Amino acid sequence: MRETSLLGHERIGTEQILLAIIDDDRESTGARLLGEVLSVDFDQLRQHILRQVTEHRLTAELGLGPTHVTNVRLTDAEHALCVAAAAKAGQRIDVWMRDRILDAARAGGAWT
């Protein structure tokens, strides 16, 4: 796919598929369905995905940061609580959650 080669990737992932769906033709079936399910600004979504993919690739290539992504399922109330706590701490939610998870692991004796 064009998105994969433009981003310098060797595999097609979720990000590339989503970028292809929302790319130039916003009237594609995929884009229309996505727009019906979510109130989304495709330009903002595209920029967000590109930033995330680029940041992840650079940190992995340069060995500057985490290379593993783990999904965490939260209820709406749990997510809102985490968003508020992260904002209060002045951190992005992913950074705040990572810190809390590592704090809990270290406190539980999992860290050596």
PDB file of C-alpha atoms in Angstrom:
ATOM      1  CA  MET A   1       0.000   0.000   0.000  1.00  0.00           C
ATOM      2  CA  ARG A   2       1.093   3.531  -0.700  1.00  0.00           C
ATOM      3  CA  GLU A   3       0.793   4.568   2.976  1.00  0.00           C
ATOM      4  CA  THR A   4       3.153   1.812   4.051  1.00  0.00           C
ATOM      5  CA  SER A   5       5.899   2.774   1.618  1.00  0.00           C
ATOM      6  CA  LEU A   6       5.495   6.499   2.342  1.00  0.00           C
ATOM      7  CA  LEU A   7       6.059   5.850   6.046  1.00  0.00           C
ATOM      8  CA  GLY A   8       9.070   3.627   5.370  1.00  0.00           C
ATOM      9  CA  HIS A   9       7.442   0.513   6.775  1.00  0.00           C
ATOM     10  CA  GLU A  10       7.765  -3.028   5.541  1.00  0.00           C
ATOM     11  CA  ARG A  11       4.408  -4.264   6.791  1.00  0.00           C
ATOM     12  CA  ILE A  12       0.811  -3.159   6.584  1.00  0.00           C
ATOM     13  CA  GLY A  13      -0.618  -2.393   9.996  1.00  0.00           C
ATOM     14  CA  THR A  14      -3.766  -0.890  11.412  1.00  0.00           C
ATOM     15  CA  GLU A  15      -2.360   2.610  11.062  1.00  0.00           C
ATOM     16  CA  GLN A  16      -1.681   2.210   7.350  1.00  0.00           C
ATOM     17  CA  ILE A  17      -5.130   0.772   6.710  1.00  0.00           C
ATOM     18  CA  LEU A  18      -6.791   3.629   8.580  1.00  0.00           C
ATOM     19  CA  LEU A  19      -4.677   6.195   6.743  1.00  0.00           C
ATOM     20  CA  ALA A  20      -5.638   4.608   3.420  1.00  0.00           C
ATOM     21  CA  ILE A  21      -9.330   4.729   4.343  1.00  0.00           C
ATOM     22  CA  ILE A  22      -9.276   8.409   5.281  1.00  0.00           C
ATOM     23  CA  ASP A  23      -6.787   9.568   2.648  1.00  0.00           C
ATOM     24  CA  ASP A  24      -7.670  11.584  -0.432  1.00  0.00           C
ATOM     25  CA  ASP A  25     -11.106  10.139  -1.153  1.00  0.00           C
ATOM     26  CA  ARG A  26     -13.206  10.979   1.894  1.00  0.00           C
ATOM     27  CA  GLU A  27     -16.205   9.614   0.040  1.00  0.00           C
ATOM     28  CA  SER A  28     -14.944   6.034   0.075  1.00  0.00           C
ATOM     29  CA  THR A  29     -17.176   3.457   1.724  1.00  0.00           C
ATOM     30  CA  GLY A  30     -14.723   3.056   4.601  1.00  0.00           C
ATOM     31  CA  ALA A  31     -14.532   6.810   5.241  1.00  0.00           C
ATOM     32  CA  ARG A  32     -18.320   7.154   5.102  1.00  0.00           C
ATOM     33  CA  LEU A  33     -18.809   4.279   7.553  1.00  0.00           C
ATOM     34  CA  LEU A  34     -16.193   5.677   9.912  1.00  0.00           C
ATOM     35  CA  GLY A  35     -17.836   9.097   9.732  1.00  0.00           C
ATOM     36  CA  GLU A  36     -21.224   7.567  10.549  1.00  0.00           C
ATOM     37  CA  VAL A  37     -19.900   5.789  13.637  1.00  0.00           C
ATOM     38  CA  LEU A  38     -17.625   8.544  14.953  1.00  0.00           C
ATOM     39  CA  SER A  39     -17.747  12.295  14.827  1.00  0.00           C
ATOM     40  CA  VAL A  40     -14.224  12.672  13.508  1.00  0.00           C
ATOM     41  CA  ASP A  41     -12.139  15.328  11.811  1.00  0.00           C
ATOM     42  CA  PHE A  42     -10.247  13.261   9.240  1.00  0.00           C
ATOM     43  CA  ASP A  43      -7.430  15.809   8.908  1.00  0.00           C
ATOM     44  CA  GLN A  44      -6.802  15.821  12.659  1.00  0.00           C
ATOM     45  CA  LEU A  45      -7.020  12.030  12.816  1.00  0.00           C
ATOM     46  CA  ARG A  46      -4.548  11.703   9.943  1.00  0.00           C
ATOM     47  CA  GLN A  47      -2.073  14.090  11.592  1.00  0.00           C
ATOM     48  CA  HIS A  48      -2.395  12.260  14.925  1.00  0.00           C
ATOM     49  CA  ILE A  49      -1.731   8.868  13.335  1.00  0.00           C
ATOM     50  CA  LEU A  50       1.245  10.190  11.376  1.00  0.00           C
ATOM     51  CA  ARG A  51       2.746  11.745  14.531  1.00  0.00           C
ATOM     52  CA  GLN A  52       2.298   8.521  16.497  1.00  0.00           C
ATOM     53  CA  VAL A  53       3.738   6.305  13.771  1.00  0.00           C
ATOM     54  CA  THR A  54       6.710   8.621  13.233  1.00  0.00           C
ATOM     55  CA  GLU A  55       7.385   8.970  16.966  1.00  0.00           C
ATOM     56  CA  HIS A  56       7.203   5.210  17.506  1.00  0.00           C
ATOM     57  CA  ARG A  57       9.504   4.489  14.548  1.00  0.00           C
ATOM     58  CA  LEU A  58      12.094   7.044  15.643  1.00  0.00           C
ATOM     59  CA  THR A  59      12.166   5.916  19.265  1.00  0.00           C
ATOM     60  CA  ALA A  60      12.527   2.298  18.182  1.00  0.00           C
ATOM     61  CA  GLU A  61      15.254   3.042  15.617  1.00  0.00           C
ATOM     62  CA  LEU A  62      17.252   5.250  17.978  1.00  0.00           C
ATOM     63  CA  GLY A  63      16.607   3.148  21.073  1.00  0.00           C
ATOM     64  CA  LEU A  64      15.239   6.209  22.854  1.00  0.00           C
ATOM     65  CA  GLY A  65      12.133   4.845  24.430  1.00  0.00           C
ATOM     66  CA  PRO A  66       9.580   2.104  24.824  1.00  0.00           C
ATOM     67  CA  THR A  67       8.998  -0.112  21.831  1.00  0.00           C
ATOM     68  CA  HIS A  68       6.055  -2.129  23.155  1.00  0.00           C
ATOM     69  CA  VAL A  69       2.450  -0.993  23.089  1.00  0.00           C
ATOM     70  CA  THR A  70      -0.092  -2.638  25.376  1.00  0.00           C
ATOM     71  CA  ASN A  71      -3.805  -1.960  25.155  1.00  0.00           C
ATOM     72  CA  VAL A  72      -5.629  -1.301  28.400  1.00  0.00           C
ATOM     73  CA  ARG A  73      -9.416  -1.489  28.441  1.00  0.00           C
ATOM     74  CA  LEU A  74     -11.089   1.124  30.642  1.00  0.00           C
ATOM     75  CA  THR A  75     -14.679   2.062  31.297  1.00  0.00           C
ATOM     76  CA  ASP A  76     -15.670   5.629  30.419  1.00  0.00           C
ATOM     77  CA  ALA A  77     -15.510   6.545  34.118  1.00  0.00           C
ATOM     78  CA  GLU A  78     -12.052   4.988  34.547  1.00  0.00           C
ATOM     79  CA  HIS A  79     -10.761   6.772  31.448  1.00  0.00           C
ATOM     80  CA  ALA A  80     -12.161  10.110  32.606  1.00  0.00           C
ATOM     81  CA  LEU A  81     -10.516   9.624  35.989  1.00  0.00           C
ATOM     82  CA  CYS A  82      -7.140   8.895  34.350  1.00  0.00           C
ATOM     83  CA  VAL A  83      -7.453  11.849  31.961  1.00  0.00           C
ATOM     84  CA  ALA A  84      -8.171  14.184  34.875  1.00  0.00           C
ATOM     85  CA  ALA A  85      -5.286  12.801  36.948  1.00  0.00           C
ATOM     86  CA  ALA A  86      -2.856  13.057  34.023  1.00  0.00           C
ATOM     87  CA  ALA A  87      -3.932  16.627  33.320  1.00  0.00           C
ATOM     88  CA  LYS A  88      -3.507  17.534  36.980  1.00  0.00           C
ATOM     89  CA  ALA A  89       0.015  16.063  36.873  1.00  0.00           C
ATOM     90  CA  GLY A  90       0.734  17.964  33.646  1.00  0.00           C
ATOM     91  CA  GLN A  91       1.398  14.773  31.705  1.00  0.00           C
ATOM     92  CA  ARG A  92       0.018  13.089  28.618  1.00  0.00           C
ATOM     93  CA  ILE A  93      -2.308  10.284  29.599  1.00  0.00           C
ATOM     94  CA  ASP A  94      -0.083   7.574  28.086  1.00  0.00           C
ATOM     95  CA  VAL A  95       2.944   8.810  30.051  1.00  0.00           C
ATOM     96  CA  TRP A  96       0.915   9.122  33.248  1.00  0.00           C
ATOM     97  CA  MET A  97      -0.535   5.606  32.871  1.00  0.00           C
ATOM     98  CA  ARG A  98       2.868   4.097  32.077  1.00  0.00           C
ATOM     99  CA  ASP A  99       4.306   5.685  35.226  1.00  0.00           C
ATOM    100  CA  ARG A 100       1.442   4.353  37.383  1.00  0.00           C
ATOM    101  CA  ILE A 101       1.740   0.847  35.933  1.00  0.00           C
ATOM    102  CA  LEU A 102       5.488   0.776  36.564  1.00  0.00           C
ATOM    103  CA  ASP A 103       4.999   2.179  40.096  1.00  0.00           C
ATOM    104  CA  ALA A 104       2.550  -0.639  40.851  1.00  0.00           C
ATOM    105  CA  ALA A 105       4.866  -3.280  39.376  1.00  0.00           C
ATOM    106  CA  ARG A 106       7.826  -2.006  41.358  1.00  0.00           C
ATOM    107  CA  ALA A 107       5.787  -1.814  44.583  1.00  0.00           C
ATOM    108  CA  GLY A 108       4.640  -5.395  44.038  1.00  0.00           C
ATOM    109  CA  GLY A 109       8.209  -6.651  43.866  1.00  0.00           C
ATOM    110  CA  ALA A 110       8.145  -7.325  40.130  1.00  0.00           C
ATOM    111  CA  TRP A 111      11.072  -4.945  39.524  1.00  0.00           C
ATOM    112  CA  THR A 112      14.539  -6.278  40.196  1.00  0.00           C
TER     113      THR A 112
END
